[in-house]
């Protein structure tokens, strides 16, 4: 959904138990995640931060938007994927050409794999007790 102002674009995405909502605003390329600088929020490796910027690098719009993201739940990798999907969805709302480029790179599709539930009578989702013949 686009906000009342033309230069604000919002979108949201989910991955496993992580939920992310992104707001794109015309600016200079800053990324803020939960009020922190993006590289500071994901400080473990630089690969994490570049994964978030993947939709922007494909469209060559790294320095065009300021991005504000709220993310909660899940682990680091599921938060990364949720943020990347939210940013890609927001960028696809800016132009139809962007949508075709991002969908051809498979950035607008969410990964629907989730943790399998535990079944009664088993130790885990599929792990059973050892079978005894005698």
CSV table of C-alpha atoms in Angstrom, one decimal, residues 1-123:
chain,number,residue,atom,x,y,z
A,1,UNK,CA,0.0,0.0,0.0
A,2,UNK,CA,1.2,3.5,-0.8
A,3,UNK,CA,0.9,6.1,1.8
A,4,UNK,CA,-0.7,9.5,1.3
A,5,UNK,CA,2.7,10.9,0.3
A,6,UNK,CA,4.0,9.7,-3.0
A,7,UNK,CA,7.6,9.1,-1.7
A,8,UNK,CA,6.6,6.7,1.1
A,9,UNK,CA,6.1,3.0,0.2
A,10,UNK,CA,5.4,0.3,2.8
A,11,UNK,CA,5.3,-3.5,2.6
A,12,UNK,CA,5.5,-6.5,4.9
A,13,UNK,CA,6.8,-10.0,4.7
A,14,UNK,CA,7.1,-13.2,6.7
A,15,UNK,CA,9.6,-16.0,6.9
A,16,UNK,CA,9.3,-18.9,9.4
A,17,UNK,CA,8.3,-17.0,12.6
A,18,UNK,CA,9.9,-13.7,11.6
A,19,UNK,CA,7.7,-10.7,10.5
A,20,UNK,CA,9.2,-7.7,8.9
A,21,UNK,CA,7.6,-4.4,7.7
A,22,UNK,CA,9.6,-2.0,5.5
A,23,UNK,CA,9.1,1.6,4.7
A,24,UNK,CA,11.0,3.1,1.7
A,25,UNK,CA,11.5,6.9,1.6
A,26,UNK,CA,13.4,9.0,-0.9
A,27,UNK,CA,16.8,9.6,0.6
A,28,UNK,CA,20.5,8.7,0.4
A,29,UNK,CA,20.6,4.9,0.9
A,30,UNK,CA,20.6,4.5,4.7
A,31,UNK,CA,19.1,1.3,6.1
A,32,UNK,CA,17.7,1.3,9.7
A,33,UNK,CA,16.5,-2.0,11.3
A,34,UNK,CA,14.7,-1.6,14.6
A,35,UNK,CA,16.2,1.8,15.1
A,36,UNK,CA,19.8,0.7,14.5
A,37,UNK,CA,22.0,1.0,11.5
A,38,UNK,CA,21.6,-2.1,9.3
A,39,UNK,CA,25.3,-3.1,9.5
A,40,UNK,CA,25.2,-2.7,13.3
A,41,UNK,CA,22.0,-4.8,13.7
A,42,UNK,CA,23.5,-7.7,11.7
A,43,UNK,CA,27.1,-7.5,12.9
A,44,UNK,CA,28.1,-11.1,12.7
A,45,UNK,CA,29.1,-11.2,9.0
A,46,UNK,CA,29.1,-8.8,6.1
A,47,UNK,CA,27.2,-11.4,4.0
A,48,UNK,CA,24.1,-10.8,6.1
A,49,UNK,CA,24.0,-7.1,5.3
A,50,UNK,CA,24.6,-7.6,1.6
A,51,UNK,CA,21.7,-10.1,1.4
A,52,UNK,CA,19.3,-7.4,2.6
A,53,UNK,CA,20.6,-5.0,-0.1
A,54,UNK,CA,20.3,-7.6,-2.9
A,55,UNK,CA,17.0,-6.2,-4.4
A,56,UNK,CA,18.5,-2.7,-4.4
A,57,UNK,CA,21.7,-3.8,-6.1
A,58,UNK,CA,19.9,-5.6,-8.8
A,59,UNK,CA,17.9,-2.5,-9.6
A,60,UNK,CA,20.9,-0.1,-9.2
A,61,UNK,CA,19.0,1.9,-6.6
A,62,UNK,CA,21.3,1.7,-3.6
A,63,UNK,CA,21.5,5.4,-2.9
A,64,UNK,CA,17.9,6.3,-3.9
A,65,UNK,CA,15.9,5.3,-0.9
A,66,UNK,CA,16.2,5.4,2.9
A,67,UNK,CA,14.8,2.2,4.3
A,68,UNK,CA,13.3,1.8,7.8
A,69,UNK,CA,12.5,-1.8,8.9
A,70,UNK,CA,10.8,-3.2,11.9
A,71,UNK,CA,11.4,-6.9,12.4
A,72,UNK,CA,10.5,-9.3,15.2
A,73,UNK,CA,10.6,-13.0,16.0
A,74,UNK,CA,12.7,-15.9,14.6
A,75,UNK,CA,16.4,-16.1,14.2
A,76,UNK,CA,19.0,-14.1,12.3
A,77,UNK,CA,18.6,-15.9,8.9
A,78,UNK,CA,14.8,-15.9,8.9
A,79,UNK,CA,14.8,-12.2,9.8
A,80,UNK,CA,17.2,-11.5,6.9
A,81,UNK,CA,15.0,-13.3,4.5
A,82,UNK,CA,11.9,-11.5,5.8
A,83,UNK,CA,13.6,-8.1,5.5
A,84,UNK,CA,14.8,-8.9,1.9
A,85,UNK,CA,11.3,-10.0,0.8
A,86,UNK,CA,9.7,-6.9,2.4
A,87,UNK,CA,12.2,-4.6,0.6
A,88,UNK,CA,11.7,-6.4,-2.7
A,89,UNK,CA,7.9,-6.1,-2.4
A,90,UNK,CA,8.2,-2.4,-1.7
A,91,UNK,CA,10.5,-1.8,-4.6
A,92,UNK,CA,8.1,-3.7,-6.9
A,93,UNK,CA,5.4,-1.2,-6.0
A,94,UNK,CA,7.4,1.7,-7.4
A,95,UNK,CA,7.4,0.6,-11.1
A,96,UNK,CA,6.1,-2.3,-13.2
A,97,UNK,CA,9.5,-2.8,-14.7
A,98,UNK,CA,11.0,-3.3,-11.3
A,99,UNK,CA,8.4,-6.0,-10.6
A,100,UNK,CA,9.4,-8.0,-13.7
A,101,UNK,CA,13.1,-7.7,-12.9
A,102,UNK,CA,12.6,-8.8,-9.3
A,103,UNK,CA,10.3,-11.6,-10.1
A,104,UNK,CA,12.7,-13.0,-12.7
A,105,UNK,CA,15.4,-13.1,-10.0
A,106,UNK,CA,12.9,-14.9,-7.6
A,107,UNK,CA,13.0,-12.1,-5.0
A,108,UNK,CA,9.3,-11.6,-4.8
A,109,UNK,CA,8.5,-15.2,-3.7
A,110,UNK,CA,8.6,-16.3,-0.1
A,111,UNK,CA,10.1,-19.5,1.1
A,112,UNK,CA,7.2,-21.4,2.6
A,113,UNK,CA,9.2,-24.0,4.5
A,114,UNK,CA,8.4,-24.1,8.2
A,115,UNK,CA,9.2,-26.3,11.1
A,116,UNK,CA,7.3,-29.6,11.1
A,117,UNK,CA,5.1,-30.2,14.1
A,118,UNK,CA,5.9,-33.0,16.6
A,119,UNK,CA,3.6,-36.0,16.4
A,120,UNK,CA,2.4,-38.0,19.5
A,121,UNK,CA,4.1,-41.3,19.9
A,122,UNK,CA,7.3,-40.0,18.4
A,123,UNK,CA,10.3,-38.3,20.0
